[in-house]
């Protein structure tokens, strides 16, 4: 049932809004079919669909390495699981807040960002998010291809002895390219194909992780040795300097999705579906997977004398051919599941937003695939220190800053009320000054500097100075995501409420 609103767009009685035909001008600078709101009849993702999406995304090799990497850094299983569980409960809140606009208005992340940054300014957060996603796509594709290579070498033998190109066996490059092509082939079929893939991939990956746990616990002589591995940090002065940057790193792992979650929730059947689906899907499955990964990593330490934090390397130590093949399929499904959903969908929309006339969703996905393979992603996962502290910490700080602005604008300034047609018009309320909102740019700059300006690295472990890029901000570096989100949220809200930008922005071209 619908009722026509004063603005001429039908407002759905359950709170969802869609545009009336002919409401949006055909301006190729700001509109294409992939950026327009999803019609209400196509918003049909249920609670199960969102839960399955998160199960499929959470259960992957990098998140396994994230959890087991905490064990490698000296935590015991209880400390590692606590860190990850707390991080995912924290990141769930901005995820639900930004996800609210999806079912209500049917819009993707870059269009939502127009309300705060302006029609042109929205390209700033969109391209930052796209750049991060392209890097993640490369990381996941490299890990997936490498996993296939390691397991096929174990099954058939001789793959690692092949002639080398660029310092790597040509067979590894072959696995990498084939894996890359398979990912793009799936996403080329569209979001409905992704939904169906996630529905069956999620339970399959859970079974694979449980099989690996049973195998390593059998080799260790039961669960006892897995649970008895002591913490090297304790709960005192040695623990907290590792805990807080690790917590921010765990938050940063899904900080990307806390921005672009409207790319998925825009297909939701309602707010209940996205709220319950995400609440049941994200913190519970990440905590379960973290528990599985740290138990398996602790078990590998009990069996082999040192923690093996890469599940592919661990699986390759078995001599059972069936077990290796099962592990191979699990690696394929797990990595495909997360990489397509988390790292191709978002930049495809973001790049389409940059040039709607030239780039559609499928073209954006192809560009993502190309960019993701030219950034040498294997360097980012070389050590847990580089992966957790440098990469995730830096990314988390910047993305937390954007999240703070989006939440402040949508919830505190506009109270969830948007002019849906105005998000696509240069003469509408979100044009600001030349298509940019100076307040959002200022809030992003200040929050970003505070969040990442103090980034630092121990000698020989990272790219930053030991005392930080900006030394007096160094104490804030371990809390980058929280600092960026809080600073930008408070500054944006204060400036928008003081000024006239929120009430009477410039509407001229």
Coordinates of C-alpha atoms in Angstrom, one line a residue:
X1 CA 0.0 0.0 0.0
X2 CA 1.3 3.5 -0.9
X3 CA 0.4 7.1 -0.2
X4 CA 1.6 10.0 -2.2
X5 CA 3.9 12.4 -0.3
X6 CA 3.9 16.2 -0.7
X7 CA 7.2 16.0 -2.6
X8 CA 5.4 13.9 -5.3
X9 CA 7.1 10.6 -4.4
X10 CA 5.1 7.6 -3.1
X11 CA 5.9 6.9 0.5
X12 CA 5.5 3.3 1.5
X13 CA 3.5 2.7 4.6
X14 CA 6.1 0.5 6.2
X15 CA 8.6 3.4 6.0
X16 CA 10.2 2.6 2.7
X17 CA 10.4 5.3 0.0
X18 CA 10.7 5.2 -3.7
X19 CA 10.6 7.7 -6.6
X20 CA 7.6 8.4 -8.7
X21 CA 8.2 7.9 -12.5
X22 CA 9.8 11.0 -14.1
X23 CA 11.0 12.5 -10.8
X24 CA 14.7 12.2 -11.5
X25 CA 16.2 14.1 -14.4
X26 CA 18.3 12.1 -16.9
X27 CA 21.5 14.0 -16.1
X28 CA 24.3 11.6 -17.1
X29 CA 26.7 13.3 -14.6
X30 CA 24.8 12.0 -11.6
X31 CA 22.5 9.2 -12.8
X32 CA 22.6 5.8 -14.3
X33 CA 20.5 2.7 -13.7
X34 CA 22.9 1.2 -11.1
X35 CA 22.8 4.4 -8.9
X36 CA 19.0 4.9 -9.0
X37 CA 17.0 3.7 -6.0
X38 CA 16.0 0.0 -6.0
X39 CA 12.2 -0.3 -6.6
X40 CA 10.3 -1.5 -3.6
X41 CA 9.2 -4.7 -5.4
X42 CA 12.9 -5.6 -5.8
X43 CA 13.8 -5.0 -2.1
X44 CA 13.3 -8.5 -0.9
X45 CA 16.4 -9.7 0.9
X46 CA 15.3 -11.4 4.2
X47 CA 16.9 -11.8 7.6
X48 CA 18.4 -15.1 6.4
X49 CA 19.9 -13.5 3.3
X50 CA 21.7 -10.9 5.4
X51 CA 22.8 -13.5 7.9
X52 CA 24.1 -15.8 5.2
X53 CA 25.9 -12.8 3.6
X54 CA 27.8 -12.1 6.8
X55 CA 28.5 -15.8 7.5
X56 CA 29.9 -16.0 4.0
X57 CA 32.0 -12.9 4.4
X58 CA 33.2 -13.6 7.9
X59 CA 34.4 -17.1 7.2
X60 CA 37.4 -16.5 5.0
X61 CA 41.2 -16.9 5.1
X62 CA 42.2 -13.3 6.0
X63 CA 39.7 -13.2 8.9
X64 CA 41.2 -16.5 10.0
X65 CA 44.7 -15.0 9.8
X66 CA 43.4 -12.0 11.7
X67 CA 42.3 -14.1 14.6
X68 CA 45.2 -16.5 14.6
X69 CA 47.6 -13.6 14.1
X70 CA 46.6 -12.4 17.6
X71 CA 47.9 -15.8 18.9
X72 CA 51.1 -15.3 17.0
X73 CA 51.4 -11.9 18.6
X74 CA 51.4 -13.6 22.0
X75 CA 47.7 -13.7 23.1
X76 CA 46.1 -16.8 24.4
X77 CA 42.8 -18.0 22.9
X78 CA 40.6 -16.2 25.5
X79 CA 42.3 -12.9 24.9
X80 CA 42.1 -13.2 21.1
X81 CA 38.4 -14.2 21.1
X82 CA 37.6 -11.4 23.5
X83 CA 39.4 -8.8 21.3
X84 CA 37.5 -9.9 18.2
X85 CA 34.1 -10.3 19.8
X86 CA 34.3 -6.8 21.4
X87 CA 35.5 -5.3 18.1
X88 CA 32.6 -6.7 16.1
X89 CA 30.0 -5.6 18.7
X90 CA 31.5 -2.1 18.4
X91 CA 31.6 -2.0 14.6
X92 CA 28.0 -3.4 14.4
X93 CA 26.6 -0.1 15.7
X94 CA 27.8 2.1 12.8
X95 CA 26.9 -0.7 10.4
X96 CA 23.3 -0.6 11.5
X97 CA 23.2 3.2 11.5
X98 CA 24.5 3.6 8.0
X99 CA 22.6 0.5 6.8
X100 CA 19.3 2.2 7.8
X101 CA 19.2 4.3 4.6
X102 CA 19.3 1.2 2.4
X103 CA 15.9 -0.4 3.0
X104 CA 14.3 3.0 3.5
X105 CA 15.5 4.8 0.3
X106 CA 17.0 1.9 -1.8
X107 CA 20.2 3.9 -2.4
X108 CA 23.8 2.8 -2.5
X109 CA 26.6 4.2 -0.4
X110 CA 27.9 6.9 -2.8
X111 CA 24.4 8.3 -3.3
X112 CA 23.9 8.4 0.5
X113 CA 27.2 10.3 0.8
X114 CA 25.8 13.0 -1.5
X115 CA 23.6 14.2 1.4
X116 CA 26.7 15.1 3.5
X117 CA 29.5 15.7 1.0
X118 CA 27.5 17.0 -2.0
X119 CA 26.8 15.6 -5.4
X120 CA 30.4 16.0 -6.5
X121 CA 32.0 15.8 -3.1
X122 CA 30.6 12.3 -2.6
X123 CA 33.4 11.1 -4.9
X124 CA 35.9 11.8 -2.2
X125 CA 34.6 9.1 0.3
X126 CA 33.6 6.9 -2.6
X127 CA 37.1 6.8 -4.1
X128 CA 38.7 6.3 -0.7
X129 CA 36.4 3.4 -0.1
X130 CA 36.9 2.1 -3.7
X131 CA 40.7 2.3 -3.3
X132 CA 40.6 0.3 0.0
X133 CA 38.2 -2.3 -1.6
X134 CA 40.5 -2.7 -4.6
X135 CA 43.4 -3.4 -2.3
X136 CA 41.3 -5.9 -0.3
X137 CA 40.3 -7.5 -3.6
X138 CA 43.9 -8.0 -4.5
X139 CA 44.8 -9.4 -1.0
X140 CA 41.9 -11.9 -1.1
X141 CA 42.6 -12.9 -4.7
X142 CA 46.3 -13.4 -4.0
X143 CA 45.6 -15.5 -0.9
X144 CA 42.9 -17.5 -2.7
X145 CA 45.2 -18.2 -5.7
X146 CA 48.1 -19.0 -3.4
X147 CA 45.9 -21.4 -1.4
X148 CA 44.8 -23.2 -4.5
X149 CA 48.5 -23.4 -5.6
X150 CA 49.7 -24.8 -2.3
X151 CA 47.0 -27.5 -2.1
X152 CA 47.4 -28.5 -5.8
X153 CA 51.1 -28.8 -5.3
X154 CA 50.5 -31.1 -2.4
X155 CA 48.0 -33.2 -4.4
X156 CA 49.9 -33.5 -7.7
X157 CA 53.4 -32.5 -6.8
X158 CA 55.9 -30.5 -8.9
X159 CA 53.9 -27.3 -9.0
X160 CA 56.4 -25.4 -6.8
X161 CA 59.3 -26.7 -9.0
X162 CA 57.9 -24.9 -12.2
X163 CA 60.0 -22.2 -13.9
X164 CA 59.7 -18.8 -12.3
X165 CA 58.2 -15.6 -13.6
X166 CA 58.7 -12.5 -11.5
X167 CA 60.1 -14.5 -8.7
X168 CA 57.1 -16.9 -8.5
X169 CA 56.4 -20.2 -10.2
X170 CA 54.3 -19.7 -13.3
X171 CA 51.8 -22.2 -11.9
X172 CA 51.1 -19.9 -9.0
X173 CA 50.4 -17.1 -11.4
X174 CA 48.1 -19.4 -13.3
X175 CA 46.1 -20.2 -10.1
X176 CA 46.0 -16.5 -9.4
X177 CA 44.6 -15.5 -12.8
X178 CA 42.1 -18.4 -12.9
X179 CA 40.8 -17.4 -9.4
X180 CA 40.6 -13.8 -10.5
X181 CA 38.6 -14.7 -13.6
X182 CA 36.2 -16.9 -11.6
X183 CA 35.4 -14.0 -9.2
X184 CA 34.6 -11.6 -12.0
X185 CA 32.5 -14.1 -13.8
X186 CA 30.2 -14.6 -10.8
X187 CA 29.8 -10.9 -10.1
X188 CA 29.1 -10.2 -13.8
X189 CA 25.8 -12.0 -13.3
X190 CA 24.6 -9.4 -10.8
X191 CA 23.5 -9.0 -7.2
X192 CA 20.8 -11.7 -7.4
X193 CA 23.4 -14.3 -8.4
X194 CA 25.5 -13.1 -5.4
X195 CA 22.6 -13.6 -3.0
X196 CA 22.1 -17.2 -4.3
X197 CA 25.8 -18.0 -4.0
X198 CA 26.1 -16.7 -0.4
X199 CA 23.0 -18.7 0.6
X200 CA 24.8 -22.1 0.0
X201 CA 28.4 -20.9 0.5
X202 CA 27.9 -19.9 4.2
X203 CA 27.1 -23.3 5.7
X204 CA 29.7 -25.0 3.5
X205 CA 32.5 -22.9 4.9
X206 CA 31.4 -23.5 8.5
X207 CA 31.7 -27.2 7.9
X208 CA 35.1 -26.8 6.4
X209 CA 36.4 -24.9 9.5
X210 CA 34.9 -27.5 11.9
X211 CA 36.7 -30.3 9.9
X212 CA 40.0 -28.5 10.3
X213 CA 39.4 -28.1 14.0
X214 CA 38.6 -31.8 14.4
X215 CA 41.7 -32.8 12.5
X216 CA 44.2 -30.6 14.4
X217 CA 42.6 -31.5 17.8
X218 CA 43.0 -35.2 16.9
X219 CA 46.7 -34.6 16.1
X220 CA 47.1 -32.7 19.4
X221 CA 45.4 -35.5 21.4
X222 CA 42.2 -33.6 22.2
X223 CA 41.1 -30.1 22.9
X224 CA 43.1 -29.9 26.1
X225 CA 46.4 -28.9 24.5
X226 CA 44.6 -26.4 22.3
X227 CA 43.1 -24.6 25.4
X228 CA 46.2 -24.9 27.5
X229 CA 48.6 -22.7 25.4
X230 CA 49.5 -19.8 27.8
X231 CA 49.4 -16.1 27.0
X232 CA 52.9 -14.6 26.4
X233 CA 51.5 -11.2 27.4
X234 CA 49.5 -11.9 30.5
X235 CA 46.9 -9.4 31.6
X236 CA 49.2 -6.7 32.7
X237 CA 51.5 -4.0 31.2
X238 CA 52.5 -6.2 28.3
X239 CA 48.9 -6.9 27.2
X240 CA 47.4 -3.5 26.8
X241 CA 49.9 -2.0 24.3
X242 CA 49.0 -5.0 22.0
X243 CA 45.2 -5.1 22.9
X244 CA 44.2 -1.5 21.9
X245 CA 45.9 -1.4 18.4
X246 CA 44.6 -4.9 17.8
X247 CA 41.1 -3.9 18.8
X248 CA 41.2 -1.0 16.3
X249 CA 42.6 -3.4 13.7
X250 CA 39.7 -5.8 14.3
X251 CA 37.3 -2.9 14.0
X252 CA 39.0 -1.7 10.8
X253 CA 38.6 -5.1 9.2
X254 CA 34.9 -4.4 8.7
X255 CA 35.1 -0.6 8.8
X256 CA 34.9 -0.7 5.0
X257 CA 31.5 -2.5 5.2
X258 CA 30.3 0.0 7.9
X259 CA 30.4 2.6 5.1
X260 CA 29.1 0.8 2.1
X261 CA 26.6 -1.5 3.8
X262 CA 23.7 0.4 2.1
X263 CA 25.0 -1.3 -1.2
X264 CA 23.4 -4.4 0.3
X265 CA 20.7 -3.2 2.6
X266 CA 19.1 -1.3 -0.3
X267 CA 17.8 -4.7 -1.4
X268 CA 16.3 -5.4 2.1
X269 CA 12.7 -6.2 2.6
X270 CA 12.6 -3.8 5.6
X271 CA 14.6 -2.5 8.6
X272 CA 13.8 -5.6 10.6
X273 CA 15.5 -7.8 8.0
X274 CA 18.7 -5.8 7.9
X275 CA 18.9 -5.2 11.7
X276 CA 18.3 -8.8 12.7
X277 CA 20.3 -10.2 9.8
X278 CA 23.3 -8.2 10.6
X279 CA 23.1 -8.6 14.3
X280 CA 22.8 -12.4 14.0
X281 CA 25.3 -12.5 11.2
X282 CA 28.3 -10.3 12.1
X283 CA 29.3 -10.5 15.8
X284 CA 28.2 -14.1 16.3
X285 CA 29.8 -15.6 13.2
X286 CA 33.0 -13.6 13.5
X287 CA 33.3 -14.6 17.2
X288 CA 32.6 -18.3 16.3
X289 CA 35.2 -18.2 13.5
X290 CA 37.7 -16.4 15.7
X291 CA 37.2 -19.2 18.3
X292 CA 37.8 -21.9 15.7
X293 CA 40.8 -20.2 14.2
X294 CA 42.6 -19.5 17.5
X295 CA 41.9 -23.0 18.7
X296 CA 43.3 -24.4 15.5
X297 CA 46.3 -22.1 15.7
X298 CA 46.9 -23.0 19.4
X299 CA 46.6 -26.7 18.3
X300 CA 49.2 -26.2 15.6
X301 CA 51.5 -24.7 18.2
X302 CA 51.0 -27.8 20.4
X303 CA 51.6 -30.2 17.5
X304 CA 54.4 -28.4 15.6
X305 CA 56.0 -26.3 18.3
X306 CA 55.1 -23.0 16.6
X307 CA 51.8 -21.4 15.7
X308 CA 50.8 -21.9 12.0
X309 CA 48.5 -18.9 11.4
X310 CA 47.8 -19.6 7.7
X311 CA 45.1 -22.3 7.4
X312 CA 46.2 -23.2 3.9
X313 CA 49.8 -24.0 5.1
X314 CA 48.3 -26.0 8.0
X315 CA 46.0 -28.0 5.8
X316 CA 48.8 -28.8 3.4
X317 CA 50.6 -30.7 6.2
X318 CA 48.1 -33.5 5.9
X319 CA 48.9 -36.5 3.6
X320 CA 45.2 -37.4 3.1
X321 CA 44.3 -36.6 -0.5
X322 CA 40.6 -36.4 0.2
X323 CA 41.3 -34.0 3.0
X324 CA 43.5 -31.8 0.8
X325 CA 40.8 -31.7 -1.9
X326 CA 38.1 -30.8 0.6
X327 CA 40.4 -28.0 1.9
X328 CA 40.9 -26.8 -1.6
X329 CA 37.2 -26.5 -2.3
X330 CA 36.7 -24.8 1.1
X331 CA 39.4 -22.3 0.3
X332 CA 37.8 -21.6 -3.1
X333 CA 34.3 -21.1 -1.7
X334 CA 35.4 -19.1 1.4
X335 CA 37.5 -16.6 -0.6
X336 CA 35.1 -16.3 -3.4
X337 CA 32.3 -15.6 -0.9
X338 CA 33.9 -12.7 0.9
X339 CA 35.8 -11.2 -2.0
X340 CA 32.9 -10.9 -4.3
X341 CA 30.5 -9.5 -1.7
X342 CA 32.9 -7.3 0.3
X343 CA 35.4 -6.1 -2.3
X344 CA 33.8 -6.0 -5.7
X345 CA 30.2 -4.7 -5.1
X346 CA 31.3 -1.5 -3.4
X347 CA 34.0 -0.2 -5.8
X348 CA 31.7 -1.1 -8.7
X349 CA 29.1 1.3 -7.4
X350 CA 31.8 3.8 -6.3
X351 CA 33.4 3.9 -9.8
X352 CA 30.0 4.1 -11.5
X353 CA 29.4 7.1 -9.3
X354 CA 32.6 8.8 -10.5
X355 CA 31.5 8.7 -14.2
X356 CA 27.9 7.4 -14.5
X357 CA 27.7 8.0 -18.2
X358 CA 30.8 5.8 -18.9
X359 CA 30.9 3.3 -16.1
X360 CA 28.2 0.9 -15.0
X361 CA 28.2 -1.7 -12.3
X362 CA 29.9 -4.4 -14.4
X363 CA 32.5 -2.1 -15.8
X364 CA 33.3 -0.9 -12.3
X365 CA 33.7 -4.5 -11.2
X366 CA 36.2 -5.1 -14.0
X367 CA 38.2 -2.0 -13.1
X368 CA 38.3 -3.2 -9.5
X369 CA 39.7 -6.5 -10.7
X370 CA 42.5 -4.8 -12.7
X371 CA 43.5 -2.4 -10.0
X372 CA 43.5 -5.2 -7.4
X373 CA 46.2 -7.2 -9.2
X374 CA 48.7 -4.3 -9.8
X375 CA 49.3 -3.2 -6.1
X376 CA 51.4 -6.2 -5.0
X377 CA 49.0 -7.3 -2.3
X378 CA 51.2 -10.1 -1.0
X379 CA 53.4 -7.6 0.8
X380 CA 50.5 -6.5 3.0
X381 CA 50.0 -9.9 4.6
X382 CA 53.7 -10.7 5.0
X383 CA 53.6 -10.4 8.8
X384 CA 50.9 -10.0 11.4
X385 CA 52.4 -6.7 12.5
X386 CA 52.2 -5.2 9.1
X387 CA 48.8 -6.7 8.4
X388 CA 47.1 -5.7 11.7
X389 CA 48.8 -2.6 12.8
X390 CA 50.0 -0.8 9.7
X391 CA 47.5 -1.7 7.0
X392 CA 44.3 -2.1 9.1
X393 CA 45.2 0.7 11.5
X394 CA 45.7 3.2 8.7
X395 CA 42.6 2.2 6.7
X396 CA 40.5 2.1 9.8
X397 CA 41.4 5.6 10.8
X398 CA 40.3 7.1 7.4
X399 CA 37.2 5.1 7.1
X400 CA 36.1 5.8 10.7
X401 CA 36.3 9.5 9.8
X402 CA 34.0 9.1 6.8
X403 CA 31.6 7.0 8.9
X404 CA 31.4 9.7 11.5
X405 CA 30.3 12.2 8.9
X406 CA 27.7 9.9 7.4
X407 CA 26.2 9.1 10.7
X408 CA 26.2 12.7 11.9
X409 CA 24.5 13.9 8.7
X410 CA 21.9 11.1 8.4
X411 CA 20.9 10.8 12.1
X412 CA 21.8 14.0 14.0
X413 CA 21.4 16.7 11.3
X414 CA 18.6 15.3 9.0
X415 CA 17.0 12.8 11.4
X416 CA 16.9 10.1 8.6
X417 CA 14.8 12.4 6.3
X418 CA 16.3 12.8 2.8
X419 CA 15.0 14.5 -0.3
X420 CA 15.3 11.3 -2.5
X421 CA 14.9 13.1 -5.8
X422 CA 17.3 15.9 -4.7
X423 CA 20.1 13.3 -4.3
X424 CA 20.2 13.2 -8.2
X425 CA 19.7 16.9 -9.1
X426 CA 22.3 19.6 -9.4
X427 CA 19.6 22.2 -8.6
X428 CA 18.6 20.3 -5.5
X429 CA 19.3 20.7 -1.8
X430 CA 22.6 18.8 -1.8
X431 CA 24.5 20.9 -4.3
X432 CA 26.0 23.1 -1.6
X433 CA 28.9 25.0 -3.2
X434 CA 29.8 23.8 -6.7
X435 CA 28.7 20.3 -5.7
X436 CA 30.9 20.2 -2.5
X437 CA 30.0 20.6 1.1
X438 CA 32.9 22.5 2.7
X439 CA 31.8 21.4 6.2
X440 CA 32.1 17.7 5.3
X441 CA 35.6 18.3 3.7
X442 CA 36.8 20.1 6.7
X443 CA 35.5 17.5 9.1
X444 CA 37.1 14.8 7.1
X445 CA 40.5 16.6 7.0
X446 CA 40.5 17.2 10.7
X447 CA 39.3 13.8 11.7
X448 CA 41.7 12.1 9.3
X449 CA 44.7 14.0 10.6
X450 CA 43.8 13.2 14.2
X451 CA 43.2 9.5 13.3
X452 CA 46.3 8.7 11.3
X453 CA 48.7 11.6 11.8
X454 CA 50.4 9.7 14.7
X455 CA 50.9 6.5 12.7
X456 CA 54.2 5.0 13.7
X457 CA 56.2 1.8 13.2
X458 CA 58.7 -0.1 15.3
X459 CA 62.2 0.0 13.6
X460 CA 62.3 -2.3 10.7
X461 CA 58.6 -3.3 10.8
X462 CA 56.7 -0.7 8.9
X463 CA 56.8 2.4 6.7
X464 CA 56.2 5.1 9.4
X465 CA 58.7 7.0 11.6
X466 CA 59.2 5.5 15.0
X467 CA 57.8 8.6 16.8
X468 CA 54.9 9.0 14.3
X469 CA 54.3 11.1 11.2
X470 CA 53.2 13.9 13.5
X471 CA 54.9 13.1 16.8
X472 CA 52.5 14.8 19.2
X473 CA 49.6 12.8 17.7
X474 CA 51.4 9.5 18.2
X475 CA 49.4 8.6 21.4
X476 CA 46.2 8.7 19.3
X477 CA 47.4 6.3 16.7
X478 CA 46.4 3.1 18.5
X479 CA 42.8 4.4 18.6
X480 CA 42.6 5.7 15.0
X481 CA 39.1 4.4 14.1
X482 CA 37.5 5.7 17.2
X483 CA 39.3 9.0 17.1
X484 CA 38.4 9.6 13.4
X485 CA 34.8 8.7 13.9
X486 CA 34.3 10.8 17.1
X487 CA 36.2 13.8 15.8
X488 CA 34.5 14.1 12.5
X489 CA 31.0 13.3 13.9
X490 CA 31.3 16.0 16.6
X491 CA 32.8 18.7 14.3
X492 CA 30.4 18.0 11.4
X493 CA 27.4 18.2 13.7
X494 CA 28.5 21.4 15.4
X495 CA 29.3 23.2 12.1
X496 CA 26.1 22.1 10.3
X497 CA 23.9 23.1 13.2
X498 CA 25.6 26.5 13.5
X499 CA 25.7 27.4 9.9
X500 CA 23.0 27.5 7.2
X501 CA 24.4 24.6 5.1
X502 CA 21.9 22.1 6.3
X503 CA 18.9 24.4 6.0
X504 CA 19.5 26.5 2.9
X505 CA 22.4 25.2 0.8
X506 CA 23.4 27.0 -2.5
X507 CA 21.3 25.5 -5.2
X508 CA 22.8 27.0 -8.3
X509 CA 24.8 25.1 -10.8

